[in-house]
Amino acid sequence: MKIKNKIEKRLRRHKRVRGNVLGTAKRPRLCVFRSNKHIYAQLIDDQKKKTLAAAGDLELKSKSKKKIPSGKSSKSKVAEKKGKVAQAYRVGELIARKAIKKNIKGVVFDRGGYKYHGRVKALAEGAREGGLKF
């Protein structure tokens, strides 16, 4: 029962956040989804109902053989850590790189009903370090 209540609380928060957040082509919505093992981010244009770019930690693992450049992450305290928080930070940097390639500089952050803490916060910081403006 406790798990069901937790999920319902998150969905309630998500509805409340989505009521105020709208993405456009110039300023898309940066949507975050966090599962127990993985984290994903998408840039969504709500007017056209299209996903402009997407990134996830699975993409980092597959490209780890190719060695993704980590940009400014060496200066950050989060990037020095290991584990899920550091992966979320790198996903934020990756989504920022993809957005900048598509000439997107500003986004509206949609935390997806998750509390702005831990992995969600690290993803946002990584996106900011990557060059996105919230």
mmCIF file of N, CA and C in Angstrom, residues 22-31 41-56 59 94-108 132:
data_model
loop_
_atom_site.group_PDB
_atom_site.id
_atom_site.type_symbol
_atom_site.label_atom_id
_atom_site.label_comp_id
_atom_site.label_asym_id
_atom_site.label_seq_id
_atom_site.Cartn_x
_atom_site.Cartn_y
_atom_site.Cartn_z
ATOM 1 N N LEU A 22 4.620 24.458 -20.425
ATOM 2 C CA LEU A 22 4.291 24.212 -21.827
ATOM 3 C C LEU A 22 5.533 24.451 -22.665
ATOM 4 N N GLY A 23 5.863 23.519 -23.529
ATOM 5 C CA GLY A 23 7.036 23.651 -24.384
ATOM 6 C C GLY A 23 6.657 24.120 -25.769
ATOM 7 N N THR A 24 7.499 24.961 -26.356
ATOM 8 C CA THR A 24 7.308 25.446 -27.721
ATOM 9 C C THR A 24 8.525 25.032 -28.546
ATOM 10 N N ALA A 25 8.507 25.386 -29.830
ATOM 11 C CA ALA A 25 9.643 25.032 -30.688
ATOM 12 C C ALA A 25 10.900 25.796 -30.276
ATOM 13 N N LYS A 26 10.746 27.068 -29.890
ATOM 14 C CA LYS A 26 11.899 27.865 -29.479
ATOM 15 C C LYS A 26 12.357 27.525 -28.070
ATOM 16 N N ARG A 27 11.415 27.186 -27.218
ATOM 17 C CA ARG A 27 11.725 26.893 -25.813
ATOM 18 C C ARG A 27 11.000 25.606 -25.415
ATOM 19 N N PRO A 28 11.558 24.448 -25.790
ATOM 20 C CA PRO A 28 10.880 23.173 -25.520
ATOM 21 C C PRO A 28 10.918 22.784 -24.042
ATOM 22 N N ARG A 29 10.126 21.802 -23.727
ATOM 23 C CA ARG A 29 10.053 21.283 -22.353
ATOM 24 C C ARG A 29 11.110 20.198 -22.186
ATOM 25 N N LEU A 30 11.941 20.345 -21.165
ATOM 26 C CA LEU A 30 12.934 19.320 -20.816
ATOM 27 C C LEU A 30 12.277 18.412 -19.793
ATOM 28 N N CYS A 31 11.827 17.255 -20.267
ATOM 29 C CA CYS A 31 11.074 16.314 -19.442
ATOM 30 C C CYS A 31 12.007 15.235 -18.915
ATOM 31 N N ALA A 41 15.940 11.850 -20.413
ATOM 32 C CA ALA A 41 15.521 13.231 -20.602
ATOM 33 C C ALA A 41 15.081 13.402 -22.055
ATOM 34 N N GLN A 42 14.044 14.215 -22.248
ATOM 35 C CA GLN A 42 13.545 14.488 -23.591
ATOM 36 C C GLN A 42 13.300 15.976 -23.737
ATOM 37 N N LEU A 43 13.503 16.484 -24.947
ATOM 38 C CA LEU A 43 13.092 17.839 -25.286
ATOM 39 C C LEU A 43 11.837 17.715 -26.129
ATOM 40 N N ILE A 44 10.732 18.293 -25.644
ATOM 41 C CA ILE A 44 9.430 18.087 -26.274
ATOM 42 C C ILE A 44 8.828 19.422 -26.669
ATOM 43 N N ASP A 45 8.348 19.494 -27.916
ATOM 44 C CA ASP A 45 7.576 20.631 -28.399
ATOM 45 C C ASP A 45 6.110 20.264 -28.233
ATOM 46 N N ASP A 46 5.442 20.860 -27.248
ATOM 47 C CA ASP A 46 4.058 20.494 -26.946
ATOM 48 C C ASP A 46 3.067 21.012 -27.983
ATOM 49 N N GLN A 47 3.402 22.076 -28.686
ATOM 50 C CA GLN A 47 2.488 22.609 -29.693
ATOM 51 C C GLN A 47 2.373 21.661 -30.883
ATOM 52 N N LYS A 48 3.495 21.117 -31.338
ATOM 53 C CA LYS A 48 3.486 20.170 -32.454
ATOM 54 C C LYS A 48 3.395 18.726 -31.988
ATOM 55 N N LYS A 49 3.513 18.515 -30.666
ATOM 56 C CA LYS A 49 3.486 17.179 -30.069
ATOM 57 C C LYS A 49 4.579 16.286 -30.657
ATOM 58 N N LYS A 50 5.815 16.830 -30.666
ATOM 59 C CA LYS A 50 6.960 16.098 -31.200
ATOM 60 C C LYS A 50 8.106 16.121 -30.201
ATOM 61 N N THR A 51 8.856 15.029 -30.179
ATOM 62 C CA THR A 51 10.072 14.958 -29.385
ATOM 63 C C THR A 51 11.221 15.437 -30.262
ATOM 64 N N LEU A 52 11.913 16.477 -29.799
ATOM 65 C CA LEU A 52 12.991 17.070 -30.580
ATOM 66 C C LEU A 52 14.327 16.355 -30.346
ATOM 67 N N ALA A 53 14.558 15.920 -29.115
ATOM 68 C CA ALA A 53 15.799 15.211 -28.789
ATOM 69 C C ALA A 53 15.560 14.378 -27.538
ATOM 70 N N ALA A 54 16.336 13.330 -27.399
ATOM 71 C CA ALA A 54 16.212 12.467 -26.227
ATOM 72 C C ALA A 54 17.590 11.940 -25.843
ATOM 73 N N ALA A 55 17.751 11.690 -24.549
ATOM 74 C CA ALA A 55 19.007 11.133 -24.052
ATOM 75 C C ALA A 55 18.702 10.288 -22.828
ATOM 76 N N GLY A 56 19.547 9.311 -22.593
ATOM 77 C CA GLY A 56 19.382 8.451 -21.428
ATOM 78 C C GLY A 56 20.717 7.865 -21.015
ATOM 79 N N GLU A 59 22.342 5.258 -23.268
ATOM 80 C CA GLU A 59 23.081 5.805 -24.399
ATOM 81 C C GLU A 59 24.536 6.088 -23.993
ATOM 82 N N LEU A 94 24.635 15.574 -21.981
ATOM 83 C CA LEU A 94 24.372 14.991 -23.297
ATOM 84 C C LEU A 94 23.137 15.630 -23.943
ATOM 85 N N ILE A 95 22.075 15.816 -23.184
ATOM 86 C CA ILE A 95 20.864 16.428 -23.739
ATOM 87 C C ILE A 95 21.133 17.885 -24.105
ATOM 88 N N ALA A 96 21.991 18.552 -23.342
ATOM 89 C CA ALA A 96 22.354 19.936 -23.657
ATOM 90 C C ALA A 96 23.119 20.005 -24.975
ATOM 91 N N ARG A 97 24.050 19.063 -25.179
ATOM 92 C CA ARG A 97 24.801 19.033 -26.437
ATOM 93 C C ARG A 97 23.868 18.810 -27.621
ATOM 94 N N LYS A 98 22.918 17.893 -27.459
ATOM 95 C CA LYS A 98 21.970 17.618 -28.549
ATOM 96 C C LYS A 98 21.090 18.826 -28.827
ATOM 97 N N ALA A 99 20.701 19.539 -27.768
ATOM 98 C CA ALA A 99 19.857 20.726 -27.939
ATOM 99 C C ALA A 99 20.620 21.834 -28.655
ATOM 100 N N ILE A 100 21.859 22.037 -28.289
ATOM 101 C CA ILE A 100 22.658 23.096 -28.906
ATOM 102 C C ILE A 100 22.912 22.802 -30.378
ATOM 103 N N LYS A 101 23.045 21.521 -30.730
ATOM 104 C CA LYS A 101 23.184 21.149 -32.150
ATOM 105 C C LYS A 101 21.946 21.550 -32.943
ATOM 106 N N LYS A 102 20.790 21.557 -32.277
ATOM 107 C CA LYS A 102 19.532 21.917 -32.936
ATOM 108 C C LYS A 102 19.170 23.382 -32.707
ATOM 109 N N ASN A 103 20.145 24.179 -32.269
ATOM 110 C CA ASN A 103 19.975 25.615 -32.014
ATOM 111 C C ASN A 103 18.912 25.913 -30.962
ATOM 112 N N ILE A 104 18.841 25.101 -29.938
ATOM 113 C CA ILE A 104 17.943 25.328 -28.802
ATOM 114 C C ILE A 104 18.812 25.745 -27.627
ATOM 115 N N LYS A 105 18.546 26.931 -27.095
ATOM 116 C CA LYS A 105 19.362 27.430 -25.984
ATOM 117 C C LYS A 105 18.580 27.527 -24.689
ATOM 118 N N GLY A 106 17.263 27.715 -24.783
ATOM 119 C CA GLY A 106 16.438 27.844 -23.591
ATOM 120 C C GLY A 106 15.414 26.734 -23.516
ATOM 121 N N VAL A 107 15.152 26.247 -22.308
ATOM 122 C CA VAL A 107 14.165 25.186 -22.107
ATOM 123 C C VAL A 107 13.321 25.499 -20.880
ATOM 124 N N VAL A 108 12.197 24.816 -20.797
ATOM 125 C CA VAL A 108 11.345 24.843 -19.613
ATOM 126 C C VAL A 108 11.527 23.494 -18.935
ATOM 127 N N LEU A 132 22.433 24.983 -21.523
ATOM 128 C CA LEU A 132 21.006 25.294 -21.581
ATOM 129 C C LEU A 132 20.626 26.315 -20.523
#
